[in-house]
Short mmCIF file of C-alpha atoms (C1' of nucleotides) in Angstrom, two decimals:
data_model
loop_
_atom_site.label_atom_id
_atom_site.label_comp_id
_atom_site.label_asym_id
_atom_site.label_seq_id
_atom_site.Cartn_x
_atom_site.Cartn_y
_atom_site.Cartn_z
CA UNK R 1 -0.84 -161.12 -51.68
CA UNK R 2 1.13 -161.56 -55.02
CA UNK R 3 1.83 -158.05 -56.02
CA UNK R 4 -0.45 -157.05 -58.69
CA UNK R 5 1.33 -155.12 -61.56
CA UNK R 6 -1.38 -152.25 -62.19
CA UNK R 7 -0.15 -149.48 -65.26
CA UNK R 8 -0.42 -145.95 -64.66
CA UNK R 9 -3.04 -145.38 -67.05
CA UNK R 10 -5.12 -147.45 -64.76
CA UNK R 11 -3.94 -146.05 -61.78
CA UNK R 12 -5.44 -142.61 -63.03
CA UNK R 13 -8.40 -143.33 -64.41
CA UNK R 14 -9.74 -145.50 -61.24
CA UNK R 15 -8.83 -142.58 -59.09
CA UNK R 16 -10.44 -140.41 -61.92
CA UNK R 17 -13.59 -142.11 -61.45
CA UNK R 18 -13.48 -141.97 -57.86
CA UNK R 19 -13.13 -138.36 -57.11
CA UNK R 20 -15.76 -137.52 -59.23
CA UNK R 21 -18.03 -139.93 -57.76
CA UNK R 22 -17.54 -138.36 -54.64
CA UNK R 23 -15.20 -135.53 -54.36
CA UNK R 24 -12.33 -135.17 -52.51
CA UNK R 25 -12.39 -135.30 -49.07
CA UNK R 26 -15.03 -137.81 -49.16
CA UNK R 27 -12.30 -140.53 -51.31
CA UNK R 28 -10.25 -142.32 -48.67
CA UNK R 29 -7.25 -144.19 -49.15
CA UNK R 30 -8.77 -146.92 -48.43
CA UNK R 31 -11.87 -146.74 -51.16
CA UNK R 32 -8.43 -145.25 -53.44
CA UNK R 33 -6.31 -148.65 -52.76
CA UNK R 34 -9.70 -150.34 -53.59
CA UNK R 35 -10.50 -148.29 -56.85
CA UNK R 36 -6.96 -148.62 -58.13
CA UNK R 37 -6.09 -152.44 -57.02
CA UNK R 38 -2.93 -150.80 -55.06
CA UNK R 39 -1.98 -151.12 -51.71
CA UNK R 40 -2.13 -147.40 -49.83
CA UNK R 41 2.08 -147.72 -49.82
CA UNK R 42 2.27 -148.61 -53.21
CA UNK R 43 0.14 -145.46 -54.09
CA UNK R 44 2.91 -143.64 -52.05
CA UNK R 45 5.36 -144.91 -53.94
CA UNK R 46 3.62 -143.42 -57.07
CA UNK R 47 2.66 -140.25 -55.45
CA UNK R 48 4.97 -139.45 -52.77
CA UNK R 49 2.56 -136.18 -52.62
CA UNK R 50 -0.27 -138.22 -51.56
CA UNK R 51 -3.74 -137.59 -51.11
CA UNK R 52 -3.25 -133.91 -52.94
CA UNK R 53 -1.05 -134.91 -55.52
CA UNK R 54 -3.27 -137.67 -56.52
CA UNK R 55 -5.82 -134.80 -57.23
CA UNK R 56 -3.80 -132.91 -58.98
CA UNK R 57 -2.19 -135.91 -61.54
CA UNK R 58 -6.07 -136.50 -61.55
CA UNK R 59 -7.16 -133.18 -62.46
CA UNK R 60 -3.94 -132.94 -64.97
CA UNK R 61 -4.99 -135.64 -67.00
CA UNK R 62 -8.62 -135.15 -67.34
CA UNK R 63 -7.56 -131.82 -68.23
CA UNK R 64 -5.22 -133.13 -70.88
CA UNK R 65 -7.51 -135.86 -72.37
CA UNK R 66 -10.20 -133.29 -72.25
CA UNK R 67 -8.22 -131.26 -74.85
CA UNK R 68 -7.31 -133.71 -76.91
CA UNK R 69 -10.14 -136.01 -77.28
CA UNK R 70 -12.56 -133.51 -77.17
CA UNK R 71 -11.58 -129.58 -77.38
CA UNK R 72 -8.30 -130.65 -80.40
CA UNK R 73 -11.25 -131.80 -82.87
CA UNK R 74 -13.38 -128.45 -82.52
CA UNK R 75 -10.02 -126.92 -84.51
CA UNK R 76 -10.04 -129.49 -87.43
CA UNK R 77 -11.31 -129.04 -90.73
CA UNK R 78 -15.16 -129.37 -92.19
CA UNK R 79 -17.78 -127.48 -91.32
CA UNK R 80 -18.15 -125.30 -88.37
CA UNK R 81 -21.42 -126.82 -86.86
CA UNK R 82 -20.67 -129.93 -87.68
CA UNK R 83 -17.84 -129.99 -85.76
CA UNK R 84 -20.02 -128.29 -82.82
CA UNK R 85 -21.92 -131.08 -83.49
CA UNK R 86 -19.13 -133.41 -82.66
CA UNK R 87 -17.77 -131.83 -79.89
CA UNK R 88 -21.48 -132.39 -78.08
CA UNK R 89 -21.65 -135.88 -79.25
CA UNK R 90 -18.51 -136.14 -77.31
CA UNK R 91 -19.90 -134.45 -74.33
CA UNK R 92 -22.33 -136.57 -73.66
CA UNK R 93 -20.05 -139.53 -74.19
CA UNK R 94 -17.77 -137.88 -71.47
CA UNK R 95 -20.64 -137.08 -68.65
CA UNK R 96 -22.47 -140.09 -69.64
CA UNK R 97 -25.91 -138.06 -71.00
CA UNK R 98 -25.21 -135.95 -67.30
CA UNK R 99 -24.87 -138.84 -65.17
CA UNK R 100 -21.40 -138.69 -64.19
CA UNK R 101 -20.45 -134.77 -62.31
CA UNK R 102 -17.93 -133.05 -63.86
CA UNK R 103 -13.97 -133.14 -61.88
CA UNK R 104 -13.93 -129.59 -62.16
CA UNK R 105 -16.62 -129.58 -59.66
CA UNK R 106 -16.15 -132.55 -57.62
CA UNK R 107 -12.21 -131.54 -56.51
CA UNK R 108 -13.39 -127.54 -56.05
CA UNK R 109 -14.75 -128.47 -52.60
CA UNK R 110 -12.66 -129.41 -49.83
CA UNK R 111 -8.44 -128.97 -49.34
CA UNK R 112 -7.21 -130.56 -52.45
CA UNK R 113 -3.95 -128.64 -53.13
CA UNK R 114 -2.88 -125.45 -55.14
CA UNK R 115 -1.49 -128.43 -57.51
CA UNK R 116 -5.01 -129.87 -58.37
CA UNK R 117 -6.94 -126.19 -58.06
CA UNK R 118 -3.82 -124.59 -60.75
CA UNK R 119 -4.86 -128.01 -63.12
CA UNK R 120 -8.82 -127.19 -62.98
CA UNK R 121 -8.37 -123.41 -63.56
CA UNK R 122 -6.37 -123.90 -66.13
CA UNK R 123 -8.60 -126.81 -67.46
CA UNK R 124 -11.45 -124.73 -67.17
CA UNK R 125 -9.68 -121.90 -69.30
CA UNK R 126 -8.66 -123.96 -71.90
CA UNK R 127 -12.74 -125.46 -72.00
CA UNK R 128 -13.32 -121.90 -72.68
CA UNK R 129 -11.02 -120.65 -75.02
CA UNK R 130 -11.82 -123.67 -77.58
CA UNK R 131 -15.30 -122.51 -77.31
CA UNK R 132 -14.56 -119.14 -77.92
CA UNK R 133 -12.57 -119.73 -80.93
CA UNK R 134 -15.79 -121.29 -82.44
CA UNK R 135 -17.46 -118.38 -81.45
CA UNK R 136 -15.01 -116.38 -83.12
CA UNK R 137 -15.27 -118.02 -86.38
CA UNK R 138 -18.51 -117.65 -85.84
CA UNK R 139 -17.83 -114.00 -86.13
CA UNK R 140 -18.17 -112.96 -83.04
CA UNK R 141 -15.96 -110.20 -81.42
CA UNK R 142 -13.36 -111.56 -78.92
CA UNK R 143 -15.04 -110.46 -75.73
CA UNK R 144 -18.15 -111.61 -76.79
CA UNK R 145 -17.26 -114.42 -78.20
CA UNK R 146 -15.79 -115.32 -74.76
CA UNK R 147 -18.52 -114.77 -73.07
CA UNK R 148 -20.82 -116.85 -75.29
CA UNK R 149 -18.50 -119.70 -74.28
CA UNK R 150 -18.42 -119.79 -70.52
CA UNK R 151 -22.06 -119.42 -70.75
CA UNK R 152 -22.09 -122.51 -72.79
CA UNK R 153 -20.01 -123.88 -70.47
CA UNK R 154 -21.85 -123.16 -67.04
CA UNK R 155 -25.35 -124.08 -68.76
CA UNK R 156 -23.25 -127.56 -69.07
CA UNK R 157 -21.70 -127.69 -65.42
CA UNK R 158 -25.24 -126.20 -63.77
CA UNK R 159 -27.18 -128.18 -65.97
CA UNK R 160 -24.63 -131.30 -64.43
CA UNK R 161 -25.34 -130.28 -60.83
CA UNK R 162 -29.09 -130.40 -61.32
CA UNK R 163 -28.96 -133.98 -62.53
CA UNK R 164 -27.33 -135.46 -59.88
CA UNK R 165 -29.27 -133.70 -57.16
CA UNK R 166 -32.86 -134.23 -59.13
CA UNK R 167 -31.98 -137.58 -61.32
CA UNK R 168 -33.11 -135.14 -64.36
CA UNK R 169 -30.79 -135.29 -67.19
CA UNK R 170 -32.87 -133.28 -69.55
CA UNK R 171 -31.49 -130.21 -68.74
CA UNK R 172 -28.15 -131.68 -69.73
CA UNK R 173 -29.68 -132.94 -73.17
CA UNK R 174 -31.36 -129.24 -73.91
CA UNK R 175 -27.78 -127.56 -73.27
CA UNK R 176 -25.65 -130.38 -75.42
CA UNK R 177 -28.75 -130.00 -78.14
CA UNK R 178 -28.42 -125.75 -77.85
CA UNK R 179 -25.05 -125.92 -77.91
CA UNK R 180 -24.34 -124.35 -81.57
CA UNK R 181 -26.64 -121.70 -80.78
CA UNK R 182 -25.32 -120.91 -77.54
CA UNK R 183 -21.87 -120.32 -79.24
CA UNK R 184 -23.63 -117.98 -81.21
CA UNK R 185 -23.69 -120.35 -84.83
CA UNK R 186 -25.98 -118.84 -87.25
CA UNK R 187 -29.44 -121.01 -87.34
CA UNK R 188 -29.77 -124.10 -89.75
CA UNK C 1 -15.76 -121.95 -19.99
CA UNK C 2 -19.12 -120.38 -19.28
CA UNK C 3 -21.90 -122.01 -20.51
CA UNK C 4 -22.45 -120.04 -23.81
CA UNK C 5 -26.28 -119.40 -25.22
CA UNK C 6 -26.22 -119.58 -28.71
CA UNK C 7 -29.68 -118.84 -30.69
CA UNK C 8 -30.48 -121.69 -32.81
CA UNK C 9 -30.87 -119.62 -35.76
CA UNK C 10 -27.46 -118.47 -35.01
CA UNK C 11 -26.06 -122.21 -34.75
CA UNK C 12 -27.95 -122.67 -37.83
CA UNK C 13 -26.22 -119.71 -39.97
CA UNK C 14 -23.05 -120.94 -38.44
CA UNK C 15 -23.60 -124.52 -39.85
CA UNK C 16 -24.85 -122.90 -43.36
CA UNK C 17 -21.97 -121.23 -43.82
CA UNK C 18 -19.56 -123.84 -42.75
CA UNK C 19 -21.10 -126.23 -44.92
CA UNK C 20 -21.40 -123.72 -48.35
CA UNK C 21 -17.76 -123.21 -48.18
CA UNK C 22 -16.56 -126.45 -47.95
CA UNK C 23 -18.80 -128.91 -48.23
CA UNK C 24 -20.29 -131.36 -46.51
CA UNK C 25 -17.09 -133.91 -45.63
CA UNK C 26 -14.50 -131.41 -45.09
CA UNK C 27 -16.21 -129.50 -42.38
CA UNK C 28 -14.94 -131.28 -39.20
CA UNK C 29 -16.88 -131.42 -36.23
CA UNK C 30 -14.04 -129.09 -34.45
CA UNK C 31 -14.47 -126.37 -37.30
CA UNK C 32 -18.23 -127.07 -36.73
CA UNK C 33 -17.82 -126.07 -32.93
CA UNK C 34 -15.84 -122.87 -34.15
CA UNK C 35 -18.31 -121.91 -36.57
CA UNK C 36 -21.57 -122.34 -34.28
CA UNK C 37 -19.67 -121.23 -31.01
CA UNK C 38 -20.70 -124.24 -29.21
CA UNK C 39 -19.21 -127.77 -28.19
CA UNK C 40 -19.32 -130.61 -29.84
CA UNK C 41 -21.31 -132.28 -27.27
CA UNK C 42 -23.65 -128.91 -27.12
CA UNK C 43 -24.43 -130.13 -31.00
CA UNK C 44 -25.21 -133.45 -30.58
CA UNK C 45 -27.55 -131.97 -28.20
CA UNK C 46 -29.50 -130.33 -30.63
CA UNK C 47 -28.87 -132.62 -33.42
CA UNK C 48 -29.00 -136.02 -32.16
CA UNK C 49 -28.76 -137.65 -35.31
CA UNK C 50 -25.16 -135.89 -35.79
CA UNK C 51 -23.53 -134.37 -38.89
CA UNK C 52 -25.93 -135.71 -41.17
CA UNK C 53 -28.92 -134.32 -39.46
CA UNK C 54 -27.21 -131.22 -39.19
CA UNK C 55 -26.38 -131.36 -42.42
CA UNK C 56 -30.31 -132.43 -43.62
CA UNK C 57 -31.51 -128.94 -41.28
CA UNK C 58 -29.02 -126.76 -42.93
CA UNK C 59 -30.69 -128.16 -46.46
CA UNK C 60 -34.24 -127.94 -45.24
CA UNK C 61 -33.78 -124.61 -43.52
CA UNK C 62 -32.19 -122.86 -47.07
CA UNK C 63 -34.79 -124.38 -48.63
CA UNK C 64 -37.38 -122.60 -46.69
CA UNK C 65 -35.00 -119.09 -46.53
CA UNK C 66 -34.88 -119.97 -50.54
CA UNK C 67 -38.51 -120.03 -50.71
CA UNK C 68 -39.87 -117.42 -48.24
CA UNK C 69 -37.50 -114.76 -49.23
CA UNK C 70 -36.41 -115.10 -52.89
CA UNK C 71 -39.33 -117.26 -54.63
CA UNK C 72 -42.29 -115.99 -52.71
CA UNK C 73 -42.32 -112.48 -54.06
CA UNK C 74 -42.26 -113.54 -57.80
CA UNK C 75 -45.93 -114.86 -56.79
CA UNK C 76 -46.93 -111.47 -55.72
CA UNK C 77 -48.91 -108.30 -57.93
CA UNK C 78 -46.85 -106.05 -60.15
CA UNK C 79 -45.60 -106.34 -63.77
CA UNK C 80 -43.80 -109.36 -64.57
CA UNK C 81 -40.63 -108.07 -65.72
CA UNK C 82 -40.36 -106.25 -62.64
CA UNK C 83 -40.25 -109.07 -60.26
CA UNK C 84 -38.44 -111.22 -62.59
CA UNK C 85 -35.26 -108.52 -61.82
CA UNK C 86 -36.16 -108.14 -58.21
CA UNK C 87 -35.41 -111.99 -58.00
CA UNK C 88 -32.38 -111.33 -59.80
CA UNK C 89 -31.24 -108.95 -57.72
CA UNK C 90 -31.78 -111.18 -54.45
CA UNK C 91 -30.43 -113.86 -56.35
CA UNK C 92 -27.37 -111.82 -56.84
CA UNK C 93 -26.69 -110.68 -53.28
CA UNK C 94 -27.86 -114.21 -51.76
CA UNK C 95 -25.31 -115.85 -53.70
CA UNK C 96 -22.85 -113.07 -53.26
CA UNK C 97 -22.52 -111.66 -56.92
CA UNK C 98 -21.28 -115.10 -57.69
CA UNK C 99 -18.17 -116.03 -55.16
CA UNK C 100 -20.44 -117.33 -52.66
CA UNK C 101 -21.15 -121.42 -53.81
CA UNK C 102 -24.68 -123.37 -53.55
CA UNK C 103 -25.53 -125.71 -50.91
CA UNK C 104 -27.37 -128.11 -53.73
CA UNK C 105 -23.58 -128.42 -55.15
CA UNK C 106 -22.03 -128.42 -52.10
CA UNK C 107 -23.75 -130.69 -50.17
CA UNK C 108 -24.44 -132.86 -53.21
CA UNK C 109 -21.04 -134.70 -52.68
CA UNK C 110 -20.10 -137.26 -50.20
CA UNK C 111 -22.34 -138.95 -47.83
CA UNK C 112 -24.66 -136.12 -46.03
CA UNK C 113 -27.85 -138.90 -46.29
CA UNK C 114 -31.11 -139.47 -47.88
CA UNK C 115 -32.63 -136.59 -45.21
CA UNK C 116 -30.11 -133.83 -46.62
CA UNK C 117 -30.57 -135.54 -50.08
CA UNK C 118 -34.02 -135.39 -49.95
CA UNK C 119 -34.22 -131.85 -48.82
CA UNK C 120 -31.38 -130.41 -51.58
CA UNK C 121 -34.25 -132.37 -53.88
CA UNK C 122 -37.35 -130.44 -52.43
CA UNK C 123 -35.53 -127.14 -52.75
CA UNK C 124 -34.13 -127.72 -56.31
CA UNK C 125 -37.51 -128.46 -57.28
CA UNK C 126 -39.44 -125.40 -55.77
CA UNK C 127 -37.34 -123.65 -57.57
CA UNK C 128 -37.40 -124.69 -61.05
CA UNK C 129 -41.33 -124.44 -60.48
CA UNK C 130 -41.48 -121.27 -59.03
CA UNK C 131 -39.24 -120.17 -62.18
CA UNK C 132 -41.78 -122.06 -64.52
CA UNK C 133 -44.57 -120.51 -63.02
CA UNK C 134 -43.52 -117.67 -63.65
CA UNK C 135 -42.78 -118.88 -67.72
CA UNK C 136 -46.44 -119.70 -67.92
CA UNK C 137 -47.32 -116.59 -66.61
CA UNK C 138 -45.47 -115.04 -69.46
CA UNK C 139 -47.34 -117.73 -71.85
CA UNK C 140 -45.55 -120.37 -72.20
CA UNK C 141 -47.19 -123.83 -72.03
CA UNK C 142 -46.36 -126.29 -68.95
CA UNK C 143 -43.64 -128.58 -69.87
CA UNK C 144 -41.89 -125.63 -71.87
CA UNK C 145 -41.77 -123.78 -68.81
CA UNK C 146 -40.29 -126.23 -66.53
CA UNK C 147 -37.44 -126.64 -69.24
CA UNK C 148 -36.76 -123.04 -69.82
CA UNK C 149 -36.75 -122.67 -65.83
CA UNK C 150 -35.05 -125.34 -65.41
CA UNK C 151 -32.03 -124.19 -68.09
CA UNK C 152 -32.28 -120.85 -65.82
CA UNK C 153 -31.45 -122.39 -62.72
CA UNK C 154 -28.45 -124.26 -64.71
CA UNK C 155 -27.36 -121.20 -66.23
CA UNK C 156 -26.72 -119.92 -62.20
CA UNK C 157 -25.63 -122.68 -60.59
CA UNK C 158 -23.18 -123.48 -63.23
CA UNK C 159 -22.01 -120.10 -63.15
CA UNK C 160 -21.04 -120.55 -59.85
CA UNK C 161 -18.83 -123.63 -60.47
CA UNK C 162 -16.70 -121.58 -63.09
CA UNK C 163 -16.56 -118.38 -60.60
CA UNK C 164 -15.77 -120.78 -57.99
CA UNK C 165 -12.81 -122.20 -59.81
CA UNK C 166 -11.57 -119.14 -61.92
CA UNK C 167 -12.54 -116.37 -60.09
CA UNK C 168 -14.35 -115.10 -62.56
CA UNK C 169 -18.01 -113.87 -62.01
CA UNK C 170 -19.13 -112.24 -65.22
CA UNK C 171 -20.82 -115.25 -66.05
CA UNK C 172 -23.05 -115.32 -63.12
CA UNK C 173 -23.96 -111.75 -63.41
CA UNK C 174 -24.65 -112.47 -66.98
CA UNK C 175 -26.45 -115.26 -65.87
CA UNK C 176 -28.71 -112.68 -63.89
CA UNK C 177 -28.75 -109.97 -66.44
CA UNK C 178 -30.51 -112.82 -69.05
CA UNK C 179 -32.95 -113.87 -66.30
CA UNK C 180 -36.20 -112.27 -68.04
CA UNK C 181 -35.12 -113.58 -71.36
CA UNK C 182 -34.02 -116.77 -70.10
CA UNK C 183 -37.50 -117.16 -69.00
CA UNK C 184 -39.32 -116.62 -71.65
CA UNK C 185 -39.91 -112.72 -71.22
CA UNK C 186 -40.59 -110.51 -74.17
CA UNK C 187 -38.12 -108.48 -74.82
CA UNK C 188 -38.63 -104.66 -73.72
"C1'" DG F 1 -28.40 -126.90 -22.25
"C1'" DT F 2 -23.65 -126.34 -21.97
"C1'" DC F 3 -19.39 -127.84 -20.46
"C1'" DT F 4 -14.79 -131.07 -19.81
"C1'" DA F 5 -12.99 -135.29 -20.74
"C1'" DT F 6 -12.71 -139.37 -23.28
"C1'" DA F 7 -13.71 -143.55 -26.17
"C1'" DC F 8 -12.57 -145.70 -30.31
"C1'" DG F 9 -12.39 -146.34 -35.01
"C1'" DA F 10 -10.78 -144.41 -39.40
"C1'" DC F 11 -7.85 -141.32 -41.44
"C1'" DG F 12 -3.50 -140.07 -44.07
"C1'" DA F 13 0.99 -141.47 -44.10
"C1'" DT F 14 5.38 -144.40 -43.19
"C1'" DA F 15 8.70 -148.46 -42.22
"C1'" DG F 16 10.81 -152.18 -43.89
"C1'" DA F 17 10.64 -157.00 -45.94
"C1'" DC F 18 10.57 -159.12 -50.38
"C1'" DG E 1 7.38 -151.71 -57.29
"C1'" DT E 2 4.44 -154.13 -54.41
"C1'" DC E 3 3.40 -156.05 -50.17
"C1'" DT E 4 2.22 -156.49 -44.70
"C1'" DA E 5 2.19 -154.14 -40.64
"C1'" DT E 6 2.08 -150.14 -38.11
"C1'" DC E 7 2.37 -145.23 -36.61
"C1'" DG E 8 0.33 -140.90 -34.71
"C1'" DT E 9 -3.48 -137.98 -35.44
"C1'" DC E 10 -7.90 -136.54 -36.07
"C1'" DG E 11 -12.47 -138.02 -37.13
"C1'" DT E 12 -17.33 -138.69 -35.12
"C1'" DA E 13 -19.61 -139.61 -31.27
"C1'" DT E 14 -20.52 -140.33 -25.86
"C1'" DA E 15 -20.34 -140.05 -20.73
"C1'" DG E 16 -21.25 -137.51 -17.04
"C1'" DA E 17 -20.59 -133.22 -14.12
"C1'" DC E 18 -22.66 -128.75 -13.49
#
DNA sequence: GTCTATACGACGATAGAC
DNA sequence: GTCTATCGTCGTATAGAC
């Protein structure tokens, strides 16, 4: 076959889209080289870490787009729950209304490499801290307002498990919609 | 080696466990074998239809544990608020104070079949309606209920994700703490 | 009903040509 | 930097003795 020129950005976002379709172990190199348009050697050639450090580019660069596309905007100017606002509109862009499961779950299960589990821990911290700052400037207290946030958080990522056993996104909808208050914004 | 009796609910347990931690493509059939203390060939003895079916019987068999043990008792006499926090507190050591993960998110990725599908379905919904039962029961009309149990259930099983991946399990206990309130409870 | 032994395909990973 | 071809291992699953 001629050999098919593929860019990185592509590279990462099929394998993106693959592990959290269906987690780690279950993505073979096979269904990867598919997903990508590589060959299985040419994906060695890009990561000579394999399997694991595929994971961990993977979680790496959600983690990184995460922050900038949606976490960077929650520290702009304008008002506070508009930018809330925002960030859900954005969240439900991202997990497509709680279709699509959430990386952070999908490579927890299954041998995927300190690499990849450092990249979703520290993902997952940085998710909370943005939160928290709203809920700071909400004026909360720092402990609280940290707490306020992972809660937001989990009601997302439980709320993402339940769809895709029960085919029930509502519960996804209800925690985007509750978000403001859930980060403790005063009431309309 | 001696032929080695091993109680199905035994094998069973074994298989739960297995499965929790890692999920449902990452337990091998050899860690299988170590975790139930029998052969392979002893399994596909009992579970003809292989990994999935064993997979499928580990779902339907929680499910029932789920049911008989934890959502049963919320049915029963007594004030409201009371078994509300008895739930919670078999919630909390069933899942371990929050380190130990679900089987509806564990065995919700990768191929375990429509049987194990099916029954991670069944069990996610007796749930959520054995949580909105008990927000009707506390006045809240139907299709409120469902959602606020529903957003309960979320609460916990995302809290489980993020104490899976940071360690951290103050959200689930929070998550526990809330119960009550979450579902629809007056306050003290 | 459990065991030992094995079949056989798929897995992750590598070699070497272009 | 991609390809074709292949390696050794481990995966699920079976055969057949006891």
């Amino acid at each position: 076959m001629a050999p098919r020129i593929v860019s990185e950005e592509d590279v990462l976002t099929g394998l993106t889209e693959l592990f959290r379709g269906c987690g780690y172990e279950a993505a073979t190199l096979t269904e990867i080289a598919n997903a990508t348009g590589l060959q299985k050697s040419s994906l060695y050639h890009r990561f000579p870490g394999g399997k694991q450090q595929m994971a961990a580019e993977v979680a790496a660069g959600v983690g990184e787009r995460f922050a900038k596309d949606i976490l960077a905007p929650l520290g702009k100017d304008g008002a506070l729950d508009e930018r809330v606002r925002a960030v859900g509109r954005k969240l439900t862009e991202f997990y497509a209304s709680g279709h699509r499961a959430c990386l952070l779950d999908a490579l927890s299960f299954g041998e995927p490499g300190s690499a990849a589990s450092d990249a979703l821990k520290a993902a997952a911290n940085a998710w909370a801290d943005a939160f928290a700052s709203v809920s700071r400037e909400a004026g909360h207290r720092p402990a609280e307002a940290l707490a306020l946030a992972q809660d937001a958080i989990a009601a997302i990522e439980g709320a993402l498990v339940i769809a895709r056993i029960t085919g029930d996104n509502r519960c996804f909808l209800r925690a985007i919609k509750r978000l403001p208050a859930s980060l403790g914004l005063p009431p309309d």
